Amino acid sequence: MRTIESLGSLRSRTVIVRCDLNVPLADGVITDDGRIRASLTTIRELRDAGARVVLISHLGRPKGEPEARFSLRPVAARMAELLEVPVNFVAQTVGADADAAITGLADGDIVLLENLRFNAGETSKDEAERLAFAKQLATHADAFVSDGFGVVHRRQASVTELAAVLPSAAGRLVAAELEVLERLTARAERPYTVVLGGSKVSDKLGVISHLLERVDTLLIGGGMLFTFLAAQGHSVASSLLEKDQLDTVRGYLAEAERRGVRIVLPTDVIVAAAFAADAAHETVSAHAIGESSFGEAGIGLDIGPDSAAEFARVINESATVFWNGPMGVFEMEAFAGGTRTVAQALTDTDGFTVVGGGDSAAAVRALGFADTDFGHISTGGGASLEFLEGKQLPGLEVLA
Ligand SMILES: Nc1ncnc2c1ncn2[C@@H]1O[C@H](COP(=O)(O)OP(=O)(O)O)[C@@H](O)[C@H]1O
Ligand SMILES: O=C(OP(=O)(O)O)[C@H](O)COP(=O)(O)O
């Protein structure tokens, strides 16, 4: 992969840096700045080299037009604090204000543009539209550094097309992530366990068929577990469910059995009356979610204590563990227990452990664990999962 060195001298050159600054926010306040910190190495290096630095990123999933709650403005402020230099924020991604801010940069200056996904071209399915948007982004730039590891699995304008219209290279975060994640591919020490949870269920179900070729055990928690329970014929009441994936999941269960891969599903679940921090809740058998006191209104928001203990036991016996996706709605204390037990097990095991994903990383830090408690904390969840399933990632292919 091309490195920053391949771009030659960057003094007085305008360099666009694609970061993944998609941080969790609560009422406009950043609750975990891990992804901002992870992007600083490349930014500092470019600044020190005398480059004029233009930072771009997405935040959340706005649908091609501006939405105030997804603004990157708070990120610029936090980045300036961490770098201890000004980071100018422009409330526009492309257009006259962005042009003026970029052309006005002096050597070493940094500007952060507004959320890429406020523009339909960024995530368009139409390659010509993505290319047109990438060309707009590239108007005043001399080079492109791709450092948003969390999005390298996305075919989006700022990830793939931008790399084609400018001299481009991988940033230091992307390079560092790949170096560590290599240990989770063919060289992974066995037994190898992958723990899956979170809420991006349809994205993550897709990786399972390839993971079955590579791992010994899959532990399933988070929002994804209900599609598995439903596929086995159990009622899940109002829990998160991907109805159109039931047959696919039945296929995974059969395939796992054929291959001798263990898929461990929770045996107990914490069911709540509503999706709220103070909702009434109770622990029920995973096979009787519909029979909780809340009937069909019940929502499964965490794995139960027996399941968490079983997951911990499997993790402790593993030589390699990759974990993506919280086991429950950890943002609410009543539903953080499963995530806490799994995090503790990763810190206790002698095996090599990797936690991947914006929310998973935020979860372990929010629960009081330190980055050094794990072998590696990856900034990418979906990206690292697709990498370890052996897929060619579009955002990396364009840098080869
Ligand atoms: N049972 C559940 N129902 C609904 N949401 C859940 C459930 N379990 C976990 N979540 C949510 O999943 C989110 C994180 O999912 P995801 O984005 O897939 O993880 P990551 O960013 O680590 O890849 C968290 O905000 C958490 O509240
Ligand atoms: O948060 C992210 O991914 P993750 O939840 O898999 O870690 C990345 O910023 C990618 O975001 P996306 O899944 O909306 O493309």
XYZ file of C-alpha atoms and ligand atoms in Angstrom:
442
model
C 0.000 0.000 0.000
C 1.214 3.490 -0.833
C 2.420 5.398 2.226
C 2.591 9.142 2.870
C 6.262 9.118 1.764
C 5.132 8.263 -1.784
C 3.488 11.697 -2.019
C 6.871 13.450 -1.893
C 7.397 16.810 -0.212
C 4.140 18.167 1.180
C 5.369 21.646 2.098
C 2.826 24.256 0.946
C 0.705 21.544 -0.620
C -2.980 21.161 0.178
C -3.672 17.663 1.474
C -7.183 16.279 2.012
C -7.293 13.741 4.833
C -10.271 11.375 5.083
C -10.673 10.591 8.779
C -13.344 8.612 10.592
C -14.451 11.205 13.141
C -17.799 9.464 13.636
C -17.835 9.818 17.428
C -20.746 9.134 19.776
C -22.581 12.303 20.858
C -25.154 12.868 23.610
C -26.955 16.217 23.373
C -24.166 17.591 21.200
C -21.438 16.525 23.634
C -18.792 13.987 22.553
C -19.014 10.979 24.883
C -15.902 9.225 23.547
C -13.111 10.978 21.625
C -11.137 7.810 20.784
C -11.532 8.239 17.027
C -10.346 11.858 17.214
C -7.277 10.839 19.209
C -6.567 7.998 16.792
C -6.454 10.433 13.865
C -3.908 12.801 15.438
C -0.691 11.012 14.413
C -1.254 11.579 10.706
C -2.544 15.123 11.168
C 0.438 16.149 13.321
C 2.844 14.622 10.840
C 1.314 16.439 7.868
C 1.251 19.706 9.785
C 4.881 19.301 10.788
C 5.733 18.644 7.142
C 4.286 22.059 6.247
C 1.170 20.761 4.518
C -2.110 22.693 4.405
C -4.467 20.197 5.959
C -8.120 19.751 4.970
C -9.923 17.204 7.164
C -13.066 15.444 5.966
C -15.313 12.889 7.685
C -18.852 11.643 8.072
C -20.754 11.521 11.350
C -23.784 9.265 11.784
C -26.028 8.404 8.896
C -27.729 11.587 7.598
C -29.487 11.033 4.282
C -27.697 13.345 1.838
C -28.793 16.626 3.371
C -27.833 18.716 6.390
C -29.157 17.710 9.831
C -27.927 19.805 12.749
C -27.526 16.843 15.121
C -24.933 15.295 12.794
C -22.729 18.398 12.491
C -18.967 17.903 12.938
C -18.644 21.285 14.699
C -18.095 19.765 18.192
C -15.376 17.545 16.718
C -13.388 20.562 15.456
C -13.424 22.063 18.943
C -12.243 18.819 20.569
C -9.567 18.303 17.955
C -8.211 21.811 18.516
C -7.967 21.076 22.257
C -6.118 17.826 21.665
C -3.743 19.255 19.054
C -3.318 22.534 20.927
C -3.552 24.429 17.646
C -6.573 26.074 15.998
C -8.812 23.862 13.854
C -11.023 26.040 11.689
C -14.503 24.559 11.114
C -16.422 25.306 7.900
C -20.178 24.667 8.014
C -20.101 23.402 4.439
C -18.452 20.469 2.651
C -18.228 21.942 -0.852
C -19.087 25.459 -2.087
C -17.901 29.043 -1.793
C -17.232 29.015 1.963
C -15.283 25.774 1.791
C -13.323 27.070 -1.245
C -12.416 30.285 0.585
C -11.337 28.429 3.720
C -9.151 26.003 1.760
C -7.499 28.542 -0.516
C -6.843 30.766 2.512
C -4.815 28.101 4.357
C -1.191 28.833 5.259
C 1.407 26.067 5.696
C 0.540 23.955 8.754
C -3.046 25.284 9.033
C -5.910 22.854 9.593
C -9.521 23.111 8.492
C -12.341 20.612 9.121
C -15.192 20.595 6.598
C -18.803 19.767 7.482
C -20.182 16.205 7.397
C -19.591 14.553 4.007
C -22.939 12.724 4.225
C -24.837 16.041 4.095
C -24.177 15.661 0.336
C -26.026 13.005 -1.673
C -22.958 12.368 -3.848
C -20.994 10.888 -0.933
C -23.060 7.729 -0.508
C -24.733 7.600 -3.941
C -25.096 4.144 -5.492
C -24.293 5.797 -8.856
C -20.550 5.809 -9.502
C -20.763 8.894 -11.766
C -22.425 10.857 -8.966
C -19.805 9.772 -6.472
C -17.050 10.709 -8.897
C -18.576 14.143 -9.508
C -18.674 14.784 -5.754
C -15.097 13.548 -5.326
C -13.945 15.947 -8.055
C -15.648 18.826 -6.251
C -13.894 17.858 -3.028
C -10.567 17.658 -4.842
C -10.841 21.080 -6.532
C -8.129 22.852 -4.529
C -6.191 19.826 -3.295
C -2.812 18.433 -4.344
C -2.963 15.072 -2.562
C -5.246 12.709 -0.646
C -4.473 10.753 2.515
C -6.950 8.009 3.408
C -6.913 7.526 7.173
C -10.509 6.724 8.086
C -10.003 3.055 8.848
C -13.606 2.719 10.086
C -14.920 3.403 6.559
C -12.471 1.570 4.297
C -15.167 -1.113 3.753
C -17.494 1.510 2.232
C -17.628 2.312 -1.488
C -18.219 6.023 -0.973
C -16.947 9.125 -2.761
C -14.484 10.273 -0.092
C -13.128 6.746 0.379
C -12.823 5.277 -3.115
C -13.398 7.879 -5.865
C -11.337 10.609 -4.176
C -8.339 8.284 -4.172
C -8.680 7.959 -7.942
C -8.739 11.686 -8.712
C -5.737 12.752 -6.587
C -2.279 11.323 -5.817
C -3.209 9.227 -2.797
C -1.743 7.244 0.084
C -2.777 5.454 3.278
C -2.400 7.391 6.508
C -0.662 6.168 9.644
C -3.846 4.980 11.367
C -4.866 2.797 8.432
C -1.343 1.334 8.273
C -1.217 0.701 12.027
C -4.661 -0.944 12.103
C -3.757 -3.305 9.262
C -0.524 -4.326 10.902
C -2.354 -5.452 14.048
C -5.382 -6.955 12.310
C -3.119 -9.205 10.221
C -2.846 -11.262 13.414
C -6.553 -12.079 13.114
C -6.358 -13.522 9.617
C -4.605 -16.684 8.481
C -2.073 -16.454 11.302
C -4.650 -16.363 14.098
C -3.816 -18.665 16.991
C -6.543 -21.187 17.839
C -8.979 -21.513 19.509
C -10.271 -18.396 17.774
C -13.463 -16.785 19.077
C -15.416 -13.914 17.528
C -17.985 -12.094 19.648
C -20.679 -10.253 17.697
C -23.271 -7.808 18.962
C -24.393 -4.235 18.402
C -27.217 -2.828 16.347
C -25.937 -2.762 12.732
C -27.473 -6.196 12.359
C -27.953 -6.484 8.606
C -24.366 -5.264 7.951
C -22.887 -7.787 10.329
C -24.982 -10.839 9.558
C -23.357 -10.769 6.128
C -19.881 -11.492 7.472
C -20.899 -14.637 9.332
C -20.748 -17.055 6.402
C -17.076 -16.190 5.823
C -16.257 -16.176 9.514
C -17.510 -19.763 9.739
C -14.572 -20.746 7.516
C -12.097 -19.136 9.893
C -13.141 -19.315 13.535
C -13.821 -21.991 16.137
C -16.579 -20.254 18.069
C -19.010 -17.392 17.480
C -20.674 -15.773 20.483
C -23.812 -13.873 19.517
C -25.205 -11.040 21.656
C -26.550 -7.512 21.163
C -29.304 -6.691 18.728
C -28.273 -9.543 16.454
C -29.197 -12.370 18.805
C -32.955 -11.986 18.289
C -32.788 -12.843 14.611
C -31.012 -16.065 15.630
C -33.577 -16.890 18.319
C -36.430 -16.168 15.902
C -34.750 -18.354 13.272
C -34.885 -21.187 15.820
C -38.613 -20.611 16.216
C -38.636 -18.624 19.476
C -40.734 -15.526 20.036
C -38.723 -12.294 20.503
C -41.666 -9.925 21.228
C -40.645 -6.327 20.291
C -36.870 -6.928 20.211
C -34.745 -5.870 17.222
C -35.443 -8.378 14.431
C -34.350 -8.661 10.789
C -37.331 -10.640 9.480
C -35.991 -10.956 5.944
C -32.776 -12.570 7.254
C -34.394 -15.525 9.015
C -33.681 -18.026 6.237
C -30.117 -16.757 5.894
C -29.559 -17.217 9.612
C -31.027 -20.745 9.482
C -28.471 -21.403 6.754
C -25.651 -20.148 9.013
C -26.782 -22.406 11.847
C -26.801 -25.424 9.535
C -23.448 -24.484 7.990
C -21.878 -24.063 11.439
C -23.057 -27.514 12.437
C -21.607 -29.031 9.242
C -18.260 -27.350 9.854
C -18.116 -28.094 13.578
C -18.065 -24.377 14.424
C -19.839 -23.524 17.665
C -22.406 -20.717 17.522
C -23.201 -19.890 21.137
C -26.488 -18.071 21.678
C -27.615 -16.581 24.998
C -29.759 -18.773 27.237
C -31.136 -15.808 29.196
C -32.007 -12.260 28.176
C -32.911 -9.050 30.009
C -36.266 -7.883 28.711
C -37.552 -4.348 29.324
C -41.001 -2.757 29.148
C -39.637 0.019 26.892
C -36.417 1.311 25.316
C -35.574 3.597 28.249
C -32.955 3.782 31.000
C -35.571 3.598 33.762
C -37.837 0.982 32.126
C -39.058 -1.943 34.225
C -37.070 -5.068 33.288
C -36.600 -8.721 34.156
C -34.356 -11.630 33.213
C -36.114 -14.393 31.287
C -35.178 -17.532 29.399
C -34.000 -16.684 25.881
C -36.631 -19.134 24.674
C -39.503 -17.361 26.426
C -39.018 -13.663 25.658
C -42.666 -13.373 24.625
C -43.735 -14.695 28.035
C -42.157 -11.909 30.119
C -44.455 -9.660 32.217
C -44.396 -7.193 29.342
C -45.874 -9.589 26.797
C -45.468 -8.596 23.165
C -44.265 -5.113 24.233
C -41.116 -6.591 25.820
C -37.763 -5.602 24.276
C -34.589 -7.597 24.815
C -31.911 -5.067 25.781
C -29.077 -7.198 27.167
C -27.891 -10.774 27.463
C -28.629 -12.268 30.887
C -26.054 -13.056 33.608
C -25.906 -16.818 32.873
C -25.167 -16.143 29.212
C -22.570 -13.507 30.060
C -20.849 -15.998 32.375
C -20.847 -18.646 29.643
C -19.450 -16.154 27.104
C -16.719 -15.248 29.616
C -15.843 -18.931 30.035
C -15.436 -19.412 26.265
C -13.370 -16.208 25.987
C -11.074 -17.361 28.770
C -10.316 -20.571 26.879
C -9.535 -18.758 23.614
C -6.108 -17.908 22.231
C -7.502 -15.189 19.924
C -10.630 -13.103 20.501
C -12.153 -10.448 18.258
C -15.136 -8.563 19.634
C -17.389 -6.187 17.730
C -20.694 -4.856 18.991
C -21.877 -4.280 22.566
C -23.821 -7.155 24.167
C -26.637 -4.816 25.158
C -27.668 -1.181 25.356
C -24.640 -0.351 27.509
C -25.470 3.375 27.401
C -28.168 2.547 30.010
C -26.716 1.104 33.229
C -29.497 -1.488 33.654
C -28.480 -3.050 30.320
C -24.671 -2.739 30.555
C -24.032 -5.955 32.505
C -23.411 -8.281 29.552
C -21.022 -5.839 27.896
C -19.166 -5.348 31.199
C -18.753 -9.106 31.784
C -17.510 -9.706 28.239
C -15.077 -6.761 28.487
C -13.783 -8.111 31.804
C -13.289 -11.565 30.260
C -11.236 -10.061 27.424
C -9.003 -8.334 29.934
C -8.635 -11.543 32.009
C -7.776 -13.990 29.236
C -4.188 -14.732 28.278
C -5.185 -14.747 24.606
C -4.686 -11.962 22.059
C -7.747 -9.696 22.226
C -9.069 -7.055 19.838
C -12.090 -4.823 20.408
C -13.352 -3.189 17.199
C -15.960 -0.549 16.452
C -16.857 2.995 17.422
C -19.474 2.011 19.971
C -17.623 -1.051 21.260
C -14.519 1.045 21.963
C -16.677 3.735 23.548
C -18.416 1.062 25.643
C -15.267 -0.395 27.167
C -13.925 3.058 28.007
C -17.282 4.181 29.446
C -17.282 1.069 31.644
C -13.921 2.053 33.082
C -11.538 -0.176 31.127
C -8.278 1.219 29.761
C -7.089 0.846 26.169
C -4.094 -1.060 27.533
C -6.396 -3.731 29.021
C -6.796 -5.135 25.493
C -4.378 -6.340 22.828
C -5.741 -3.688 20.484
C -8.714 -1.366 20.234
C -9.593 -0.892 16.583
C -11.404 2.231 15.363
C -13.332 0.119 12.845
C -16.068 -2.381 13.634
C -17.582 -3.274 10.266
C -14.242 -2.531 8.571
C -12.230 -4.873 10.786
C -14.880 -7.599 10.567
C -14.806 -7.475 6.769
C -11.020 -7.436 6.825
C -10.821 -10.531 8.974
C -13.407 -12.364 6.883
C -10.806 -12.100 4.113
C -12.609 -9.600 1.886
C -10.845 -7.085 -0.373
C -11.900 -3.733 1.064
C -12.664 -1.089 -1.601
C -10.988 1.722 0.357
C -7.741 -0.278 0.584
C -7.738 -1.604 -2.978
C -7.558 1.970 -4.317
C -4.383 2.581 -2.294
C -2.505 -0.455 -3.588
N -30.442 -5.624 22.254
C -30.196 -4.458 21.666
N -31.197 -3.735 21.101
C -30.963 -2.549 20.543
N -29.722 -1.971 20.448
C -28.706 -2.653 20.973
C -28.871 -3.919 21.591
N -27.658 -4.336 22.021
C -26.784 -3.381 21.694
N -27.382 -2.348 21.064
C -26.789 -1.074 20.609
O -25.820 -1.309 19.622
C -25.100 -0.086 19.461
C -23.739 -0.337 18.870
O -23.860 -1.085 17.673
P -22.811 -1.020 16.459
O -22.821 0.348 15.867
O -23.181 -2.169 15.588
O -21.417 -1.278 17.201
P -19.942 -0.757 16.804
O -20.001 0.742 16.616
O -19.080 -1.154 17.940
O -19.592 -1.467 15.516
C -25.054 0.535 20.837
O -25.473 1.881 20.749
C -26.021 -0.329 21.672
O -26.905 0.439 22.462
O -18.982 3.738 13.053
C -18.549 3.175 12.052
O -18.546 1.824 11.904
P -18.681 0.731 13.111
O -19.976 1.008 13.865
O -18.733 -0.567 12.368
O -17.471 0.873 13.967
C -17.910 3.906 10.910
O -17.818 5.293 11.172
C -18.666 3.642 9.610
O -19.966 4.180 9.695
P -21.128 3.550 8.772
O -21.382 2.138 9.268
O -22.314 4.469 8.976
O -20.629 3.569 7.324
